[in-house]
Amino acid sequence: SILFNAFFHLPSSLEFMNISSCSLNPAEIESLAQALPHLSQLTALNLAGNGLGVRALSSLVHILDEGNLTGLDLSENQLHTPS
């Protein structure tokens, strides 16, 4: 996809990425997860308002341990488990 290619062409010096309210789908989140290790200077990522569920975001869990993120906005997504 175009977004997949775009993620891999971002400058490694990128510090903040705002992709809120972009209607990202699980495949695009997976592409983002694959690209994030190459964005070594990224400290803030805004994924708010994409309607993402727990499964879509599970591919991003590793960045919390491996990356330099100090800010991650996941507000306005569907991050709840069924009761």
PDB file of N, CA and C in Angstrom:
ATOM      1  N   SER A   1       0.828  -1.189   0.000  1.00  0.00           N
ATOM      2  CA  SER A   1       0.000   0.000   0.000  1.00  0.00           C
ATOM      3  C   SER A   1       0.873   1.253   0.000  1.00  0.00           C
ATOM      4  N   ILE A   2       0.277   2.342  -0.315  1.00  0.00           N
ATOM      5  CA  ILE A   2       0.992   3.623  -0.336  1.00  0.00           C
ATOM      6  C   ILE A   2       1.488   3.974   1.058  1.00  0.00           C
ATOM      7  N   LEU A   3       0.641   3.746   2.053  1.00  0.00           N
ATOM      8  CA  LEU A   3       1.025   4.068   3.423  1.00  0.00           C
ATOM      9  C   LEU A   3       2.190   3.208   3.886  1.00  0.00           C
ATOM     10  N   PHE A   4       2.184   1.932   3.515  1.00  0.00           N
ATOM     11  CA  PHE A   4       3.286   1.034   3.850  1.00  0.00           C
ATOM     12  C   PHE A   4       4.597   1.596   3.323  1.00  0.00           C
ATOM     13  N   ASN A   5       4.629   1.998   2.061  1.00  0.00           N
ATOM     14  CA  ASN A   5       5.834   2.567   1.461  1.00  0.00           C
ATOM     15  C   ASN A   5       6.218   3.884   2.126  1.00  0.00           C
ATOM     16  N   ALA A   6       5.234   4.672   2.477  1.00  0.00           N
ATOM     17  CA  ALA A   6       5.510   5.964   3.112  1.00  0.00           C
ATOM     18  C   ALA A   6       6.194   5.788   4.458  1.00  0.00           C
ATOM     19  N   PHE A   7       5.739   4.812   5.241  1.00  0.00           N
ATOM     20  CA  PHE A   7       6.350   4.580   6.557  1.00  0.00           C
ATOM     21  C   PHE A   7       7.840   4.278   6.429  1.00  0.00           C
ATOM     22  N   PHE A   8       8.223   3.547   5.405  1.00  0.00           N
ATOM     23  CA  PHE A   8       9.626   3.168   5.251  1.00  0.00           C
ATOM     24  C   PHE A   8      10.478   4.255   4.613  1.00  0.00           C
ATOM     25  N   HIS A   9       9.866   5.331   4.171  1.00  0.00           N
ATOM     26  CA  HIS A   9      10.624   6.431   3.590  1.00  0.00           C
ATOM     27  C   HIS A   9      10.667   7.652   4.495  1.00  0.00           C
ATOM     28  N   LEU A  10      10.217   7.498   5.724  1.00  0.00           N
ATOM     29  CA  LEU A  10      10.289   8.597   6.679  1.00  0.00           C
ATOM     30  C   LEU A  10      11.733   8.773   7.140  1.00  0.00           C
ATOM     31  N   PRO A  11      12.135  10.005   7.415  1.00  0.00           N
ATOM     32  CA  PRO A  11      13.510  10.218   7.894  1.00  0.00           C
ATOM     33  C   PRO A  11      13.705   9.615   9.280  1.00  0.00           C
ATOM     34  N   SER A  12      14.841   8.977   9.496  1.00  0.00           N
ATOM     35  CA  SER A  12      15.108   8.344  10.791  1.00  0.00           C
ATOM     36  C   SER A  12      15.203   9.368  11.919  1.00  0.00           C
ATOM     37  N   SER A  13      15.353  10.639  11.576  1.00  0.00           N
ATOM     38  CA  SER A  13      15.450  11.693  12.582  1.00  0.00           C
ATOM     39  C   SER A  13      14.077  12.191  13.052  1.00  0.00           C
ATOM     40  N   LEU A  14      13.005  11.638  12.517  1.00  0.00           N
ATOM     41  CA  LEU A  14      11.655  12.046  12.890  1.00  0.00           C
ATOM     42  C   LEU A  14      11.445  11.846  14.387  1.00  0.00           C
ATOM     43  N   GLU A  15      10.967  12.894  15.064  1.00  0.00           N
ATOM     44  CA  GLU A  15      10.770  12.825  16.508  1.00  0.00           C
ATOM     45  C   GLU A  15       9.308  12.704  16.911  1.00  0.00           C
ATOM     46  N   PHE A  16       8.393  13.240  16.104  1.00  0.00           N
ATOM     47  CA  PHE A  16       6.967  13.225  16.430  1.00  0.00           C
ATOM     48  C   PHE A  16       6.175  12.819  15.202  1.00  0.00           C
ATOM     49  N   MET A  17       5.228  11.898  15.391  1.00  0.00           N
ATOM     50  CA  MET A  17       4.381  11.481  14.284  1.00  0.00           C
ATOM     51  C   MET A  17       2.928  11.559  14.741  1.00  0.00           C
ATOM     52  N   ASN A  18       2.128  12.325  14.010  1.00  0.00           N
ATOM     53  CA  ASN A  18       0.717  12.461  14.309  1.00  0.00           C
ATOM     54  C   ASN A  18      -0.071  11.836  13.166  1.00  0.00           C
ATOM     55  N   ILE A  19      -0.602  10.654  13.409  1.00  0.00           N
ATOM     56  CA  ILE A  19      -1.461  10.007  12.420  1.00  0.00           C
ATOM     57  C   ILE A  19      -2.802   9.693  13.085  1.00  0.00           C
ATOM     58  N   SER A  20      -3.322  10.726  13.746  1.00  0.00           N
ATOM     59  CA  SER A  20      -4.610  10.601  14.409  1.00  0.00           C
ATOM     60  C   SER A  20      -5.732  10.782  13.390  1.00  0.00           C
ATOM     61  N   SER A  21      -6.857  10.133  13.682  1.00  0.00           N
ATOM     62  CA  SER A  21      -8.077  10.240  12.870  1.00  0.00           C
ATOM     63  C   SER A  21      -7.830   9.975  11.395  1.00  0.00           C
ATOM     64  N   CYS A  22      -7.058   8.952  11.099  1.00  0.00           N
ATOM     65  CA  CYS A  22      -6.733   8.599   9.707  1.00  0.00           C
ATOM     66  C   CYS A  22      -7.402   7.296   9.265  1.00  0.00           C
ATOM     67  N   SER A  23      -8.261   6.747  10.100  1.00  0.00           N
ATOM     68  CA  SER A  23      -8.957   5.492   9.780  1.00  0.00           C
ATOM     69  C   SER A  23      -7.985   4.376   9.406  1.00  0.00           C
ATOM     70  N   LEU A  24      -6.929   4.242  10.182  1.00  0.00           N
ATOM     71  CA  LEU A  24      -5.940   3.194   9.919  1.00  0.00           C
ATOM     72  C   LEU A  24      -6.561   1.819  10.129  1.00  0.00           C
ATOM     73  N   ASN A  25      -6.203   0.893   9.276  1.00  0.00           N
ATOM     74  CA  ASN A  25      -6.698  -0.474   9.424  1.00  0.00           C
ATOM     75  C   ASN A  25      -5.586  -1.339  10.036  1.00  0.00           C
ATOM     76  N   PRO A  26      -5.892  -2.566  10.442  1.00  0.00           N
ATOM     77  CA  PRO A  26      -4.877  -3.413  11.075  1.00  0.00           C
ATOM     78  C   PRO A  26      -3.630  -3.642  10.209  1.00  0.00           C
ATOM     79  N   ALA A  27      -3.783  -3.773   8.903  1.00  0.00           N
ATOM     80  CA  ALA A  27      -2.619  -3.973   8.028  1.00  0.00           C
ATOM     81  C   ALA A  27      -1.715  -2.741   8.041  1.00  0.00           C
ATOM     82  N   GLU A  28      -2.309  -1.565   8.102  1.00  0.00           N
ATOM     83  CA  GLU A  28      -1.507  -0.337   8.148  1.00  0.00           C
ATOM     84  C   GLU A  28      -0.799  -0.202   9.494  1.00  0.00           C
ATOM     85  N   ILE A  29      -1.442  -0.634  10.561  1.00  0.00           N
ATOM     86  CA  ILE A  29      -0.784  -0.618  11.872  1.00  0.00           C
ATOM     87  C   ILE A  29       0.386  -1.596  11.870  1.00  0.00           C
ATOM     88  N   GLU A  30       0.223  -2.742  11.235  1.00  0.00           N
ATOM     89  CA  GLU A  30       1.317  -3.712  11.130  1.00  0.00           C
ATOM     90  C   GLU A  30       2.484  -3.111  10.342  1.00  0.00           C
ATOM     91  N   SER A  31       2.182  -2.396   9.276  1.00  0.00           N
ATOM     92  CA  SER A  31       3.230  -1.723   8.492  1.00  0.00           C
ATOM     93  C   SER A  31       3.957  -0.696   9.341  1.00  0.00           C
ATOM     94  N   LEU A  32       3.200   0.052  10.120  1.00  0.00           N
ATOM     95  CA  LEU A  32       3.800   1.031  11.021  1.00  0.00           C
ATOM     96  C   LEU A  32       4.706   0.336  12.024  1.00  0.00           C
ATOM     97  N   ALA A  33       4.246  -0.771  12.573  1.00  0.00           N
ATOM     98  CA  ALA A  33       5.047  -1.518  13.553  1.00  0.00           C
ATOM     99  C   ALA A  33       6.365  -1.987  12.953  1.00  0.00           C
ATOM    100  N   GLN A  34       6.337  -2.384  11.692  1.00  0.00           N
ATOM    101  CA  GLN A  34       7.557  -2.833  11.021  1.00  0.00           C
ATOM    102  C   GLN A  34       8.514  -1.679  10.761  1.00  0.00           C
ATOM    103  N   ALA A  35       7.971  -0.495  10.531  1.00  0.00           N
ATOM    104  CA  ALA A  35       8.804   0.666  10.224  1.00  0.00           C
ATOM    105  C   ALA A  35       9.373   1.339  11.472  1.00  0.00           C
ATOM    106  N   LEU A  36       8.697   1.217  12.596  1.00  0.00           N
ATOM    107  CA  LEU A  36       9.107   1.944  13.799  1.00  0.00           C
ATOM    108  C   LEU A  36      10.539   1.692  14.253  1.00  0.00           C
ATOM    109  N   PRO A  37      11.067   0.484  14.162  1.00  0.00           N
ATOM    110  CA  PRO A  37      12.469   0.303  14.570  1.00  0.00           C
ATOM    111  C   PRO A  37      13.454   1.154  13.773  1.00  0.00           C
ATOM    112  N   HIS A  38      13.077   1.566  12.580  1.00  0.00           N
ATOM    113  CA  HIS A  38      13.940   2.408  11.753  1.00  0.00           C
ATOM    114  C   HIS A  38      13.842   3.884  12.132  1.00  0.00           C
ATOM    115  N   LEU A  39      12.848   4.220  12.931  1.00  0.00           N
ATOM    116  CA  LEU A  39      12.645   5.606  13.360  1.00  0.00           C
ATOM    117  C   LEU A  39      13.235   5.767  14.762  1.00  0.00           C
ATOM    118  N   SER A  40      14.533   5.724  14.825  1.00  0.00           N
ATOM    119  CA  SER A  40      15.239   5.654  16.110  1.00  0.00           C
ATOM    120  C   SER A  40      15.090   6.906  16.973  1.00  0.00           C
ATOM    121  N   GLN A  41      14.721   8.033  16.395  1.00  0.00           N
ATOM    122  CA  GLN A  41      14.584   9.269  17.157  1.00  0.00           C
ATOM    123  C   GLN A  41      13.142   9.570  17.556  1.00  0.00           C
ATOM    124  N   LEU A  42      12.205   8.711  17.154  1.00  0.00           N
ATOM    125  CA  LEU A  42      10.789   8.955  17.432  1.00  0.00           C
ATOM    126  C   LEU A  42      10.524   8.871  18.930  1.00  0.00           C
ATOM    127  N   THR A  43       9.993   9.951  19.495  1.00  0.00           N
ATOM    128  CA  THR A  43       9.692   9.975  20.926  1.00  0.00           C
ATOM    129  C   THR A  43       8.198  10.124  21.195  1.00  0.00           C
ATOM    130  N   ALA A  44       7.416  10.565  20.215  1.00  0.00           N
ATOM    131  CA  ALA A  44       5.978  10.748  20.425  1.00  0.00           C
ATOM    132  C   ALA A  44       5.206  10.262  19.206  1.00  0.00           C
ATOM    133  N   LEU A  45       4.174   9.475  19.462  1.00  0.00           N
ATOM    134  CA  LEU A  45       3.349   8.901  18.410  1.00  0.00           C
ATOM    135  C   LEU A  45       1.891   9.095  18.784  1.00  0.00           C
ATOM    136  N   ASN A  46       1.135   9.737  17.900  1.00  0.00           N
ATOM    137  CA  ASN A  46      -0.279   9.984  18.141  1.00  0.00           C
ATOM    138  C   ASN A  46      -1.102   9.119  17.197  1.00  0.00           C
ATOM    139  N   LEU A  47      -1.803   8.146  17.760  1.00  0.00           N
ATOM    140  CA  LEU A  47      -2.689   7.257  17.004  1.00  0.00           C
ATOM    141  C   LEU A  47      -4.145   7.444  17.427  1.00  0.00           C
ATOM    142  N   ALA A  48      -4.456   8.554  18.043  1.00  0.00           N
ATOM    143  CA  ALA A  48      -5.797   8.803  18.573  1.00  0.00           C
ATOM    144  C   ALA A  48      -6.844   8.819  17.459  1.00  0.00           C
ATOM    145  N   GLY A  49      -8.044   8.405  17.816  1.00  0.00           N
ATOM    146  CA  GLY A  49      -9.190   8.547  16.935  1.00  0.00           C
ATOM    147  C   GLY A  49      -9.196   7.697  15.683  1.00  0.00           C
ATOM    148  N   ASN A  50      -8.510   6.572  15.714  1.00  0.00           N
ATOM    149  CA  ASN A  50      -8.497   5.700  14.545  1.00  0.00           C
ATOM    150  C   ASN A  50      -9.452   4.515  14.687  1.00  0.00           C
ATOM    151  N   GLY A  51     -10.129   4.409  15.814  1.00  0.00           N
ATOM    152  CA  GLY A  51     -11.058   3.310  16.029  1.00  0.00           C
ATOM    153  C   GLY A  51     -10.378   1.960  16.116  1.00  0.00           C
ATOM    154  N   LEU A  52      -9.120   1.963  16.525  1.00  0.00           N
ATOM    155  CA  LEU A  52      -8.343   0.727  16.578  1.00  0.00           C
ATOM    156  C   LEU A  52      -8.712  -0.110  17.789  1.00  0.00           C
ATOM    157  N   GLY A  53      -8.725  -1.408  17.594  1.00  0.00           N
ATOM    158  CA  GLY A  53      -8.998  -2.330  18.684  1.00  0.00           C
ATOM    159  C   GLY A  53      -7.714  -2.906  19.247  1.00  0.00           C
ATOM    160  N   VAL A  54      -7.875  -3.720  20.268  1.00  0.00           N
ATOM    161  CA  VAL A  54      -6.735  -4.333  20.955  1.00  0.00           C
ATOM    162  C   VAL A  54      -5.898  -5.162  19.985  1.00  0.00           C
ATOM    163  N   ARG A  55      -6.529  -5.943  19.124  1.00  0.00           N
ATOM    164  CA  ARG A  55      -5.771  -6.791  18.187  1.00  0.00           C
ATOM    165  C   ARG A  55      -4.901  -5.970  17.253  1.00  0.00           C
ATOM    166  N   ALA A  56      -5.444  -4.895  16.714  1.00  0.00           N
ATOM    167  CA  ALA A  56      -4.676  -4.058  15.789  1.00  0.00           C
ATOM    168  C   ALA A  56      -3.461  -3.460  16.479  1.00  0.00           C
ATOM    169  N   LEU A  57      -3.626  -3.096  17.730  1.00  0.00           N
ATOM    170  CA  LEU A  57      -2.528  -2.438  18.437  1.00  0.00           C
ATOM    171  C   LEU A  57      -1.546  -3.419  19.065  1.00  0.00           C
ATOM    172  N   SER A  58      -1.898  -4.692  19.122  1.00  0.00           N
ATOM    173  CA  SER A  58      -0.992  -5.657  19.739  1.00  0.00           C
ATOM    174  C   SER A  58       0.337  -5.746  18.995  1.00  0.00           C
ATOM    175  N   SER A  59       0.343  -5.426  17.711  1.00  0.00           N
ATOM    176  CA  SER A  59       1.594  -5.461  16.949  1.00  0.00           C
ATOM    177  C   SER A  59       2.543  -4.330  17.346  1.00  0.00           C
ATOM    178  N   LEU A  60       2.030  -3.346  18.060  1.00  0.00           N
ATOM    179  CA  LEU A  60       2.868  -2.212  18.470  1.00  0.00           C
ATOM    180  C   LEU A  60       3.465  -2.380  19.867  1.00  0.00           C
ATOM    181  N   VAL A  61       3.084  -3.415  20.574  1.00  0.00           N
ATOM    182  CA  VAL A  61       3.519  -3.578  21.965  1.00  0.00           C
ATOM    183  C   VAL A  61       5.038  -3.566  22.094  1.00  0.00           C
ATOM    184  N   HIS A  62       5.738  -4.179  21.156  1.00  0.00           N
ATOM    185  CA  HIS A  62       7.198  -4.257  21.263  1.00  0.00           C
ATOM    186  C   HIS A  62       7.872  -2.892  21.263  1.00  0.00           C
ATOM    187  N   ILE A  63       7.254  -1.880  20.659  1.00  0.00           N
ATOM    188  CA  ILE A  63       7.906  -0.566  20.609  1.00  0.00           C
ATOM    189  C   ILE A  63       7.984   0.080  21.977  1.00  0.00           C
ATOM    190  N   LEU A  64       7.111  -0.334  22.880  1.00  0.00           N
ATOM    191  CA  LEU A  64       7.158   0.241  24.215  1.00  0.00           C
ATOM    192  C   LEU A  64       8.409  -0.194  24.960  1.00  0.00           C
ATOM    193  N   ASP A  65       8.897  -1.393  24.676  1.00  0.00           N
ATOM    194  CA  ASP A  65      10.108  -1.883  25.315  1.00  0.00           C
ATOM    195  C   ASP A  65      11.365  -1.515  24.540  1.00  0.00           C
ATOM    196  N   GLU A  66      11.281  -1.514  23.223  1.00  0.00           N
ATOM    197  CA  GLU A  66      12.469  -1.359  22.384  1.00  0.00           C
ATOM    198  C   GLU A  66      12.739   0.068  21.924  1.00  0.00           C
ATOM    199  N   GLY A  67      11.720   0.875  21.845  1.00  0.00           N
ATOM    200  CA  GLY A  67      11.884   2.205  21.264  1.00  0.00           C
ATOM    201  C   GLY A  67      12.168   3.280  22.288  1.00  0.00           C
ATOM    202  N   ASN A  68      12.202   4.509  21.802  1.00  0.00           N
ATOM    203  CA  ASN A  68      12.464   5.673  22.641  1.00  0.00           C
ATOM    204  C   ASN A  68      11.201   6.458  22.944  1.00  0.00           C
ATOM    205  N   LEU A  69      10.037   5.853  22.695  1.00  0.00           N
ATOM    206  CA  LEU A  69       8.787   6.586  22.890  1.00  0.00           C
ATOM    207  C   LEU A  69       8.604   6.989  24.337  1.00  0.00           C
ATOM    208  N   THR A  70       8.301   8.266  24.522  1.00  0.00           N
ATOM    209  CA  THR A  70       7.930   8.761  25.840  1.00  0.00           C
ATOM    210  C   THR A  70       6.486   9.238  25.819  1.00  0.00           C
ATOM    211  N   GLY A  71       5.906   9.331  24.616  1.00  0.00           N
ATOM    212  CA  GLY A  71       4.514   9.735  24.476  1.00  0.00           C
ATOM    213  C   GLY A  71       3.809   8.890  23.436  1.00  0.00           C
ATOM    214  N   LEU A  72       2.677   8.298  23.829  1.00  0.00           N
ATOM    215  CA  LEU A  72       1.887   7.477  22.923  1.00  0.00           C
ATOM    216  C   LEU A  72       0.427   7.777  23.204  1.00  0.00           C
ATOM    217  N   ASP A  73      -0.251   8.415  22.253  1.00  0.00           N
ATOM    218  CA  ASP A  73      -1.652   8.783  22.421  1.00  0.00           C
ATOM    219  C   ASP A  73      -2.529   7.759  21.724  1.00  0.00           C
ATOM    220  N   LEU A  74      -3.270   6.996  22.507  1.00  0.00           N
ATOM    221  CA  LEU A  74      -4.188   5.989  21.984  1.00  0.00           C
ATOM    222  C   LEU A  74      -5.637   6.329  22.329  1.00  0.00           C
ATOM    223  N   SER A  75      -5.884   7.579  22.668  1.00  0.00           N
ATOM    224  CA  SER A  75      -7.244   7.972  23.047  1.00  0.00           C
ATOM    225  C   SER A  75      -8.188   7.836  21.854  1.00  0.00           C
ATOM    226  N   GLU A  76      -9.457   7.724  22.165  1.00  0.00           N
ATOM    227  CA  GLU A  76     -10.505   7.627  21.153  1.00  0.00           C
ATOM    228  C   GLU A  76     -10.336   6.421  20.220  1.00  0.00           C
ATOM    229  N   ASN A  77      -9.840   5.339  20.766  1.00  0.00           N
ATOM    230  CA  ASN A  77      -9.775   4.063  20.063  1.00  0.00           C
ATOM    231  C   ASN A  77     -10.645   3.084  20.848  1.00  0.00           C
ATOM    232  N   GLN A  78     -10.799   1.892  20.351  1.00  0.00           N
ATOM    233  CA  GLN A  78     -11.668   0.896  20.975  1.00  0.00           C
ATOM    234  C   GLN A  78     -10.839  -0.107  21.768  1.00  0.00           C
ATOM    235  N   LEU A  79     -10.178   0.396  22.792  1.00  0.00           N
ATOM    236  CA  LEU A  79      -9.250  -0.413  23.572  1.00  0.00           C
ATOM    237  C   LEU A  79      -9.914  -0.961  24.821  1.00  0.00           C
ATOM    238  N   HIS A  80     -10.918  -1.749  24.625  1.00  0.00           N
ATOM    239  CA  HIS A  80     -11.588  -2.383  25.753  1.00  0.00           C
ATOM    240  C   HIS A  80     -11.767  -3.856  25.434  1.00  0.00           C
ATOM    241  N   THR A  81     -11.868  -4.624  26.471  1.00  0.00           N
ATOM    242  CA  THR A  81     -12.101  -6.059  26.286  1.00  0.00           C
ATOM    243  C   THR A  81     -13.567  -6.342  26.587  1.00  0.00           C
ATOM    244  N   PRO A  82     -14.146  -7.286  25.890  1.00  0.00           N
ATOM    245  CA  PRO A  82     -15.544  -7.618  26.175  1.00  0.00           C
ATOM    246  C   PRO A  82     -15.708  -8.112  27.603  1.00  0.00           C
ATOM    247  N   SER A  83     -16.811  -7.732  28.215  1.00  0.00           N
ATOM    248  CA  SER A  83     -17.025  -8.171  29.606  1.00  0.00           C
ATOM    249  C   SER A  83     -17.744  -9.494  29.670  1.00  0.00           C
TER     250      SER A  83
END
